[in-house]
XYZ file of C-alpha atoms in Angstrom:
698
model
C 87.776 110.839 67.338
C 90.790 109.285 65.596
C 92.617 112.614 66.032
C 91.847 112.624 69.762
C 93.143 109.061 70.167
C 96.344 110.086 68.351
C 96.900 113.065 70.686
C 100.238 113.082 72.529
C 99.999 112.021 76.197
C 102.138 114.937 77.390
C 99.033 117.174 77.245
C 97.123 114.952 79.695
C 96.552 115.993 83.314
C 99.281 114.451 85.464
C 101.730 113.709 82.617
C 103.756 116.593 81.136
C 107.023 116.351 79.128
C 109.153 114.531 81.746
C 106.637 111.778 82.465
C 105.832 111.596 78.752
C 109.434 110.582 77.996
C 109.425 107.930 80.705
C 106.094 106.439 79.519
C 107.374 106.493 75.915
C 110.532 104.566 76.784
C 109.275 102.242 79.526
C 105.819 101.259 78.210
C 105.810 102.419 74.574
C 102.836 104.657 75.414
C 102.841 107.702 73.112
C 99.216 108.729 72.551
C 95.791 108.547 74.192
C 94.967 105.405 72.191
C 98.038 103.652 73.664
C 97.054 104.663 77.196
C 93.498 103.388 76.713
C 94.937 99.973 75.816
C 97.262 99.887 78.813
C 94.899 97.655 80.752
C 95.062 96.878 84.490
C 96.605 93.504 85.330
C 94.506 93.023 88.493
C 91.795 94.627 90.624
C 91.149 94.906 94.357
C 87.608 95.271 95.686
C 87.367 98.591 97.550
C 83.595 98.787 97.725
C 83.481 97.811 101.422
C 84.711 99.843 104.416
C 85.610 97.741 107.458
C 85.540 98.899 111.056
C 88.729 98.484 113.100
C 86.838 96.236 115.515
C 86.353 93.726 112.639
C 90.064 93.409 111.794
C 92.293 90.365 112.249
C 95.816 89.585 111.003
C 94.685 86.870 108.591
C 92.502 89.243 106.530
C 93.468 90.301 102.979
C 93.661 93.981 101.968
C 91.042 96.081 103.757
C 89.689 99.623 103.633
C 89.126 101.783 106.706
C 87.728 105.272 107.309
C 88.977 107.327 110.268
C 91.427 109.896 111.644
C 95.090 109.978 112.663
C 95.142 110.721 116.414
C 98.894 111.302 116.742
C 102.342 110.421 115.364
C 105.308 108.752 117.085
C 108.827 108.439 115.664
C 111.290 105.654 116.612
C 115.018 105.584 115.768
C 116.043 102.533 113.716
C 119.791 103.201 113.461
C 121.858 105.776 111.591
C 119.536 108.070 109.630
C 116.726 105.484 109.813
C 113.397 106.108 111.488
C 110.083 104.322 111.880
C 107.002 106.522 111.841
C 103.835 105.277 113.560
C 100.494 107.016 113.121
C 97.839 106.043 115.656
C 94.611 105.735 113.634
C 91.038 105.384 114.929
C 87.529 105.088 113.505
C 85.773 105.131 116.903
C 85.601 101.333 117.173
C 89.298 100.842 117.991
C 92.860 102.027 117.309
C 95.501 100.586 114.945
C 99.020 101.687 113.931
C 99.869 102.993 110.475
C 103.609 102.367 109.907
C 106.126 103.954 107.505
C 109.861 103.190 107.197
C 110.656 105.909 104.638
C 109.549 109.395 103.545
C 108.821 110.251 107.198
C 108.884 114.054 106.754
C 106.679 113.836 103.656
C 104.073 111.669 105.454
C 103.799 113.973 108.498
C 103.574 117.042 106.233
C 100.970 115.486 103.903
C 98.634 113.529 106.217
C 97.384 115.708 109.084
C 96.246 114.745 112.561
C 92.462 115.127 112.887
C 91.685 114.918 109.159
C 89.492 112.032 107.996
C 91.153 109.611 105.563
C 90.322 106.456 103.661
C 93.135 103.988 104.494
C 93.829 100.899 102.393
C 96.331 98.108 103.138
C 97.061 94.654 104.566
C 96.572 94.241 108.345
C 99.342 92.440 110.276
C 100.167 92.051 113.999
C 103.307 93.438 115.707
C 103.767 93.470 119.493
C 100.147 92.355 119.904
C 98.857 95.415 117.998
C 97.258 95.446 114.547
C 99.162 97.578 112.079
C 99.075 98.484 108.366
C 102.486 99.139 106.807
C 102.837 101.791 104.059
C 99.065 102.157 103.559
C 97.447 103.936 100.632
C 95.858 107.172 101.918
C 93.080 109.300 100.394
C 91.350 112.364 101.797
C 87.879 111.084 102.724
C 86.226 114.374 101.747
C 87.569 114.075 98.188
C 86.658 110.407 97.825
C 83.104 109.155 98.272
C 82.223 105.482 98.425
C 80.555 105.882 95.027
C 84.042 106.504 93.623
C 85.336 103.238 94.991
C 84.615 99.754 93.681
C 87.234 97.626 91.954
C 90.556 99.463 92.171
C 92.737 98.824 89.091
C 96.435 97.961 89.389
C 98.830 98.730 86.533
C 102.236 97.171 85.898
C 104.987 99.736 86.497
C 108.779 99.631 86.148
C 111.460 100.702 88.631
C 112.240 103.793 86.575
C 108.566 104.786 86.623
C 108.337 104.346 90.405
C 111.435 106.514 90.934
C 109.728 109.257 88.918
C 106.573 108.926 91.026
C 104.596 107.105 88.321
C 103.144 104.387 90.545
C 100.120 102.241 89.757
C 98.035 104.785 91.665
C 99.465 107.623 89.549
C 98.616 105.692 86.367
C 95.102 105.224 87.736
C 94.688 108.974 88.283
C 96.081 109.873 84.848
C 93.762 107.393 83.139
C 90.753 108.501 85.168
C 91.298 112.181 84.336
C 91.685 111.309 80.652
C 88.473 109.222 80.537
C 86.448 111.970 82.191
C 87.282 114.339 79.295
C 87.109 111.764 76.495
C 84.011 111.829 74.240
C 82.224 108.502 73.525
C 84.467 106.072 71.620
C 83.277 104.890 68.191
C 82.164 101.272 67.809
C 84.665 98.844 66.245
C 82.347 95.835 65.939
C 78.979 95.874 64.129
C 75.696 95.317 65.921
C 75.100 91.986 64.141
C 78.123 90.576 66.022
C 77.825 92.272 69.418
C 74.047 91.865 69.919
C 73.774 88.046 69.599
C 76.896 87.617 71.755
C 75.602 90.081 74.403
C 78.804 92.151 74.256
C 78.890 95.658 75.721
C 79.842 98.589 73.460
C 83.489 99.448 72.954
C 83.063 102.748 74.805
C 81.490 101.046 77.827
C 84.103 98.259 77.769
C 87.061 100.674 77.754
C 85.633 102.778 80.588
C 84.640 99.762 82.700
C 87.908 97.896 82.201
C 89.735 100.806 83.875
C 87.047 101.632 86.466
C 84.647 98.768 87.144
C 82.266 99.251 90.046
C 81.729 95.494 90.459
C 83.325 92.192 89.535
C 80.583 91.707 86.920
C 81.441 95.069 85.286
C 85.078 94.043 85.057
C 84.265 90.622 83.544
C 81.902 92.066 80.910
C 84.439 94.708 79.888
C 87.315 92.266 79.612
C 85.228 89.727 77.687
C 84.286 92.344 75.076
C 87.863 93.605 74.633
C 89.354 90.106 74.515
C 86.817 88.970 71.928
C 87.493 91.997 69.720
C 91.252 91.486 69.857
C 91.002 87.778 69.010
C 88.324 88.352 66.356
C 90.521 90.701 64.300
C 93.501 88.340 64.641
C 91.401 85.477 63.262
C 89.735 87.630 60.588
C 93.164 88.651 59.261
C 94.451 85.062 59.199
C 91.319 83.663 57.535
C 91.221 86.528 55.020
C 94.824 85.758 54.074
C 94.145 82.015 53.753
C 91.014 82.613 51.624
C 92.940 84.974 49.324
C 95.673 82.391 48.890
C 93.201 79.660 48.051
C 91.707 81.812 45.306
C 95.056 83.100 44.075
C 97.168 79.950 43.933
C 96.152 76.977 41.864
C 97.617 73.684 42.986
C 98.885 70.845 40.878
C 96.321 68.055 40.603
C 97.877 64.766 41.730
C 95.055 62.227 41.318
C 97.051 59.070 40.640
C 98.082 56.469 43.204
C 100.528 54.611 40.966
C 103.263 52.004 40.870
C 105.713 53.591 43.329
C 103.059 53.971 46.048
C 101.523 50.523 45.436
C 104.911 48.784 45.281
C 105.962 50.398 48.550
C 102.677 49.642 50.302
C 102.553 46.023 49.138
C 106.219 45.029 49.450
C 108.225 47.421 51.624
C 105.808 48.393 54.391
C 106.348 45.669 56.989
C 103.643 46.739 59.437
C 100.079 48.000 59.497
C 99.551 51.775 59.509
C 97.821 53.148 62.596
C 94.284 54.467 62.210
C 95.600 58.017 62.680
C 98.182 57.579 59.900
C 95.499 56.278 57.517
C 93.189 59.193 58.373
C 95.921 61.766 57.752
C 96.930 60.094 54.466
C 93.321 60.363 53.235
C 93.307 64.089 54.154
C 96.588 64.690 52.270
C 95.434 62.696 49.239
C 92.173 64.646 49.119
C 94.072 67.973 49.302
C 96.416 67.057 46.452
C 93.476 66.166 44.211
C 91.420 69.359 44.628
C 93.266 71.647 42.218
C 94.158 74.078 44.995
C 97.510 74.287 46.716
C 97.698 72.088 49.818
C 98.817 73.843 52.978
C 98.586 71.217 55.700
C 100.182 70.900 59.124
C 100.754 67.382 60.464
C 101.200 67.300 64.230
C 102.310 64.156 65.941
C 104.306 63.133 68.958
C 107.839 61.794 68.612
C 107.629 58.271 67.163
C 104.057 58.605 65.847
C 105.100 57.989 62.232
C 105.019 61.440 60.605
C 108.028 60.695 58.357
C 106.293 57.618 56.954
C 103.164 59.660 56.150
C 105.338 62.314 54.461
C 107.126 59.632 52.421
C 103.829 58.188 51.181
C 102.700 61.698 50.152
C 106.005 62.125 48.289
C 105.454 58.822 46.471
C 102.052 60.094 45.256
C 103.890 63.147 43.832
C 106.405 60.829 42.122
C 103.603 58.673 40.671
C 102.118 61.824 39.092
C 105.374 62.865 37.407
C 106.526 65.341 40.037
C 109.504 65.624 42.376
C 109.327 66.054 46.152
C 111.638 67.722 48.662
C 111.908 67.379 52.436
C 113.573 70.281 54.251
C 114.890 69.753 57.797
C 116.433 72.365 60.136
C 119.745 70.557 60.831
C 122.167 68.341 58.956
C 121.776 65.621 61.583
C 118.000 65.551 61.140
C 118.269 65.668 57.335
C 120.638 62.681 57.406
C 118.305 60.869 59.785
C 115.378 61.410 57.393
C 117.513 60.250 54.453
C 118.427 57.032 56.299
C 114.772 56.419 57.218
C 113.498 57.060 53.670
C 116.189 55.013 51.874
C 115.576 52.204 54.357
C 111.842 52.244 53.590
C 112.479 52.367 49.815
C 115.160 49.627 49.745
C 115.058 47.795 46.400
C 112.739 50.305 44.738
C 113.606 52.327 41.643
C 113.156 55.759 43.241
C 116.282 57.938 43.350
C 116.657 59.763 46.672
C 119.476 62.235 47.311
C 120.810 64.419 50.135
C 121.682 68.104 49.806
C 123.260 69.846 52.800
C 126.254 72.097 53.377
C 128.619 69.116 53.595
C 127.607 67.757 50.156
C 130.301 69.352 47.985
C 132.264 69.070 44.745
C 131.528 66.254 42.317
C 128.816 64.759 44.520
C 126.952 68.072 44.734
C 127.188 68.528 40.957
C 125.673 65.061 40.387
C 122.773 65.829 42.728
C 122.101 69.202 41.048
C 122.119 67.626 37.575
C 119.784 64.857 38.739
C 117.352 67.450 40.099
C 117.420 69.532 36.939
C 116.832 66.581 34.578
C 114.225 64.944 36.816
C 116.184 61.780 37.660
C 116.249 62.659 41.385
C 112.680 62.035 42.539
C 113.038 62.837 46.244
C 115.490 65.351 47.719
C 116.213 65.530 51.439
C 118.186 68.464 52.799
C 118.604 71.521 54.966
C 117.990 75.129 53.913
C 120.576 74.362 51.172
C 117.637 73.075 49.076
C 116.190 76.605 48.725
C 119.359 78.196 47.314
C 118.824 79.848 43.926
C 121.273 77.458 42.235
C 119.055 74.477 43.138
C 116.732 73.929 40.160
C 114.023 71.248 40.056
C 112.644 69.763 36.852
C 109.102 69.652 38.288
C 108.659 70.153 42.030
C 105.180 69.152 43.186
C 105.444 68.663 46.958
C 107.557 70.319 49.662
C 107.667 68.804 53.142
C 108.994 71.127 55.864
C 109.994 69.417 59.113
C 110.056 71.312 62.430
C 109.079 74.306 60.330
C 109.194 76.842 63.164
C 112.980 76.715 62.888
C 112.827 78.330 59.446
C 112.138 82.018 58.837
C 109.216 83.152 56.676
C 111.556 84.285 53.879
C 113.298 80.899 53.805
C 110.017 79.005 53.557
C 108.706 81.358 50.873
C 111.626 80.468 48.594
C 110.162 76.973 48.213
C 107.178 78.547 46.451
C 109.380 79.852 43.642
C 110.744 76.430 42.709
C 108.032 75.778 40.079
C 105.572 77.732 37.924
C 102.812 77.071 40.463
C 103.697 76.825 44.150
C 104.183 73.174 45.184
C 101.880 71.536 47.698
C 103.145 72.246 51.230
C 103.151 69.676 54.025
C 104.425 71.025 57.342
C 105.430 68.564 60.096
C 106.097 69.187 63.750
C 106.881 66.835 66.621
C 106.176 69.640 69.075
C 102.522 69.173 69.988
C 100.786 72.525 69.771
C 97.739 73.369 71.876
C 94.648 73.763 69.734
C 94.103 77.431 70.577
C 97.707 78.235 69.683
C 97.575 76.207 66.450
C 94.445 78.162 65.445
C 96.443 81.364 65.762
C 99.978 80.481 64.695
C 98.888 78.082 61.972
C 95.513 79.670 61.293
C 96.083 79.611 57.534
C 96.891 75.883 57.515
C 94.628 72.853 57.629
C 95.650 70.777 60.634
C 95.998 66.992 60.855
C 96.906 65.177 64.042
C 98.559 61.753 64.351
C 97.382 61.029 67.847
C 98.329 57.387 68.333
C 101.644 55.568 68.539
C 102.463 52.350 66.628
C 101.328 49.189 68.473
C 103.794 47.478 70.809
C 105.317 50.670 72.205
C 105.422 50.751 75.998
C 104.864 54.123 77.707
C 108.115 55.662 78.943
C 108.363 55.733 82.744
C 109.457 59.190 83.904
C 110.962 59.729 87.347
C 112.238 62.805 89.190
C 115.443 62.377 91.213
C 117.625 64.847 93.122
C 121.315 65.233 92.368
C 122.251 63.748 95.760
C 120.673 60.419 94.723
C 123.376 59.450 92.230
C 124.136 56.110 93.908
C 120.688 54.709 93.086
C 120.772 56.450 89.704
C 124.061 54.771 88.748
C 122.748 51.406 89.965
C 119.772 51.778 87.598
C 122.102 52.600 84.700
C 124.158 49.459 85.398
C 121.027 47.288 85.413
C 119.917 48.575 81.997
C 123.372 48.314 80.414
C 123.675 44.756 81.798
C 120.580 43.932 79.705
C 122.421 45.209 76.625
C 120.680 48.595 76.568
C 122.183 52.067 76.031
C 121.889 55.355 77.914
C 121.689 59.074 77.050
C 122.907 61.646 79.578
C 121.941 65.197 78.588
C 123.266 68.467 79.986
C 121.674 71.866 79.282
C 123.380 74.194 76.852
C 121.976 77.700 76.922
C 123.728 80.363 74.844
C 124.085 82.992 77.578
C 126.219 80.674 79.703
C 127.760 78.462 77.054
C 131.237 78.288 78.648
C 129.833 77.303 82.017
C 127.483 74.746 80.452
C 130.267 73.230 78.376
C 132.366 72.906 81.537
C 129.409 71.186 83.267
C 129.249 68.692 80.422
C 133.035 68.089 80.502
C 132.975 67.624 84.306
C 129.964 65.334 84.048
C 131.668 63.277 81.341
C 134.737 62.752 83.564
C 132.569 61.816 86.567
C 130.695 59.247 84.488
C 133.962 57.802 83.156
C 135.159 57.360 86.744
C 131.814 55.890 87.857
C 131.661 53.458 84.889
C 135.277 52.540 84.019
C 134.082 49.411 82.201
C 131.736 51.348 79.872
C 132.588 53.019 76.582
C 131.293 56.601 76.386
C 130.585 58.989 73.507
C 130.447 62.773 73.884
C 128.614 65.243 71.632
C 128.125 69.004 71.855
C 127.535 71.937 69.524
C 131.154 73.183 69.572
C 132.442 70.014 67.894
C 133.104 69.869 64.151
C 130.263 68.193 62.213
C 132.452 65.234 61.236
C 133.498 64.618 64.876
C 129.923 64.914 66.042
C 128.704 62.502 63.378
C 131.453 59.982 64.226
C 130.496 59.997 67.923
C 126.789 59.677 67.077
C 127.547 56.731 64.806
C 129.596 54.996 67.511
C 126.582 55.204 69.808
C 124.055 54.256 67.117
C 126.100 51.178 66.163
C 126.301 50.033 69.790
C 130.060 50.546 70.081
C 129.517 52.869 73.073
C 127.005 52.280 75.866
C 126.511 55.879 76.930
C 126.113 59.133 74.979
C 126.870 62.255 77.048
C 125.503 65.222 75.134
C 123.931 68.651 75.111
C 120.535 69.260 73.552
C 121.935 68.708 70.038
C 120.306 65.280 70.337
C 116.842 66.786 70.851
C 116.009 65.847 67.269
C 117.544 63.572 64.706
C 118.824 60.593 66.702
C 117.067 57.253 66.420
C 118.618 54.459 68.485
C 115.915 51.893 69.332
C 118.327 50.104 71.697
C 118.638 53.187 73.948
C 116.273 52.727 76.904
C 117.350 55.392 79.420
C 117.319 59.197 79.060
C 118.889 61.053 81.985
C 118.386 64.837 81.897
C 120.726 66.685 84.242
C 119.643 70.077 85.671
C 116.154 69.330 84.358
C 114.866 72.498 86.019
C 116.549 74.520 83.257
C 114.440 73.027 80.473
C 110.954 73.945 79.305
C 108.261 71.273 79.280
C 108.196 70.899 75.509
C 111.976 70.482 75.374
C 111.900 67.864 78.139
C 109.210 66.019 76.189
C 111.272 66.169 72.983
C 114.330 64.770 74.760
C 112.279 62.012 76.373
C 111.155 61.007 72.879
C 114.702 59.852 72.065
C 113.995 56.676 74.067
C 111.003 54.333 73.956
C 111.603 53.569 70.280
C 111.940 49.825 70.734
C 109.695 47.213 72.332
C 111.547 47.317 75.692
C 110.545 49.343 78.743
C 112.274 52.738 78.672
C 112.945 55.310 81.367
C 113.437 59.080 81.555
C 115.115 60.374 84.722
C 114.811 64.103 85.468
C 117.639 65.165 87.786
C 117.476 68.500 89.621
C 118.749 70.216 92.742
C 116.571 70.000 95.834
C 115.881 73.748 96.042
C 113.568 74.429 93.103
C 110.591 76.760 92.775
C 107.002 75.579 93.099
C 106.454 76.227 89.380
C 109.521 74.141 88.437
C 108.369 71.325 90.704
C 104.956 71.440 88.993
C 106.646 71.264 85.593
C 108.635 68.179 86.557
C 105.547 66.603 88.140
C 103.608 67.040 84.868
C 106.390 65.197 83.018
C 106.167 62.319 85.491
C 102.357 62.186 85.274
C 101.849 61.970 81.511
C 103.392 61.036 78.154
C 100.662 62.926 76.283
C 102.444 65.613 74.275
C 99.291 67.686 73.823
C 98.569 67.792 77.554
C 102.194 68.783 78.152
C 102.000 71.499 75.496
C 98.818 72.925 77.076
C 100.540 72.983 80.475
C 103.650 74.590 78.956
C 101.532 77.287 77.344
C 99.819 78.056 80.659
C 103.088 78.098 82.594
C 105.170 80.077 80.116
C 102.597 81.913 77.987
C 102.782 81.880 74.186
C 106.067 83.812 74.064
C 108.308 82.269 71.476
C 106.554 78.901 71.307
C 106.900 77.577 67.769
C 109.230 80.394 66.755
C 106.471 82.983 66.519
C 108.905 85.856 67.015
C 111.001 85.011 63.974
C 107.955 84.350 61.833
C 106.767 87.938 62.113
C 103.852 87.001 64.366
C 104.888 88.382 67.730
C 102.064 87.988 70.209
C 101.085 91.629 70.583
C 97.877 90.863 72.455
C 97.061 93.592 74.959
C 94.386 91.800 76.999
C 93.530 88.366 75.570
C 95.519 85.305 76.653
C 95.640 82.448 74.174
C 96.517 79.990 76.957
C 93.515 80.844 79.110
C 90.946 82.171 76.652
C 90.529 79.054 74.526
C 86.737 79.313 74.283
C 86.935 82.940 73.165
C 89.572 82.029 70.552
C 87.168 79.455 69.095
C 84.193 81.854 69.258
C 86.209 84.610 67.568
C 87.336 82.218 64.841
C 83.774 81.003 64.213
C 82.508 84.596 63.877
C 85.412 85.546 61.599
C 84.763 82.481 59.427
C 81.118 83.564 58.975
C 82.321 86.930 57.620
C 84.816 85.303 55.225
C 82.175 82.822 53.991
C 79.647 85.610 53.409
C 82.131 88.094 51.906
C 85.115 86.249 50.352
C 86.087 89.290 48.243
C 86.091 91.544 51.360
C 84.016 94.313 49.782
C 80.390 93.924 50.991
C 79.032 97.295 52.308
C 77.614 95.704 55.469
C 81.153 94.612 56.404
C 82.840 97.948 55.663
C 83.338 98.677 59.377
C 85.231 95.400 59.805
C 87.526 95.768 56.798
C 88.287 99.412 57.622
C 89.146 98.487 61.211
C 91.335 95.598 60.041
C 93.229 97.926 57.686
C 93.713 100.367 60.561
C 95.103 97.638 62.854
C 97.439 96.322 60.166
C 98.675 99.851 59.470
C 99.544 100.042 63.177
C 101.781 96.969 62.774
C 99.412 94.473 64.306
C 99.556 92.305 61.205
C 99.456 88.620 62.044
C 101.392 87.513 59.011
C 100.997 84.371 56.992
C 102.984 81.421 58.195
C 103.083 78.796 55.531
């Protein structure tokens, strides 16, 4: 059977060498197995035949059975003709209309022959017509053949070569008719309790379901299988790691932690922060390496939790490192941590690309002899020349911005891998977290510190600048500050930079009495930092910037975030930018500015932003609107979403069910060698060999 599935598609009826090349290049379909997994994207019910007397213009696609009575041709200009076929089933007459391939149609579809016609009825000149209908010879197509007609995605190049959705349907149908029964890929003890159809039945029904129920049962089986093997691979990897890597035991809560908690922490931790701290403390005391993800919205206090975890490492004689994706964010973390630790005898240092010469040498020596207890930096901290005396904890912030190889280098910084704490301010939907971060334990900080007022988000059009500017003046008159953000997208960087420059000049003209700062990615780091500092210190009232301020800027006095051309941002990015304000006790505002002509989907995206401040709800909506795609940097991590039929955004219940079933297998067979699970492990090896290996993340 495996040999049959590996057979080249060029030998299939309806393919041949020319179409083979097109299917190879356009759809990456090379063998029968690939074609079997090229699933329809939609279905149309063709089980019912309507009579012409039943038709009206507001009906969806319909199917008719009758004969062409005659043809008429109408000139439509130079070399253009409209062909009309008068079609009747005995209950009435309608027009079948073609605007191209006129000679082919007349030659192929004969007057007096009975056809099955399929298309959308419309009205023209008071007559019902169907334009460019699908036509089948009624004698070659019985109603038993009909049912749910599959539709396959095709490209322009395929259509030009005559490989339409209908052609794909015929090729697949001919292949399935000759194909022997497919072997099972899931054991009976999984499929029977879950009432899943066999793999053979699922594959045949997914391409040719007779009813809606057939189609649903087939898709459910195939989706479950796909998600099950994804989860089994992730959980197998995580279980192997837990057995393989011992973790440093950090049982002591000592002087550094107690001193900080008693004297330097000026406010009460939220319940969520306390819960997450208990989870981290428990992990670091088990003797196995901690691999924990901490999710929390902007301003929820993740950095404080990370600092307290680092102090536990220090109290147990270890060092800790925090790695951030940008110099700005690393410096922001350094300022936050040194501020929290003011007056305490804990040496904290920064290591980024701009730390050079004598200063860099001092930091490196302090790390090597153990005097530096906490290091904050960018990817510079993982360079081979950076040697720790005894690294016990690594905190990775916004970890999706680092490649797998970069993160792995942290593991080599001590004899045993250090404990890993991953932080993200991008809320991740639960189903996605289970897949992307399936090998991590997940903690969620789901409450903000007390006293924070929800940010009010408003959508305005770019012709409403008068009222927008009036609002800015009111806030600045209260002593507040304002961000104005322009998009900066690589493909159109020059244009975007010009937009920012033009916007900056317009704002200077509109507010001649204000002082403005300007920041964008093309500036030198020192210039950028100087402008940021001017704004942070209150010297300037307005910061006009690109998305470089998405992370790493903390100005509690800033109360207004204006996002120009908001339609060009994704939901998660809009939410991140909004999180730059609302950091003080005052009411803050986020104004989304767009043109008036925007798509329905864009309008929905902006409406969601105005409706809620809940990052998790926004992330769920973003996932449904955009699909998983490159959310959380999955492409660079080696975990491209190569799902053929399942949809993580919409199949949340199946993701959970698949994970639960996979966990049962791992619990029962941690060494992956029980005979009753041989089918599963063999199938998993086969999938991984075919490059569907959902790699480890942490």
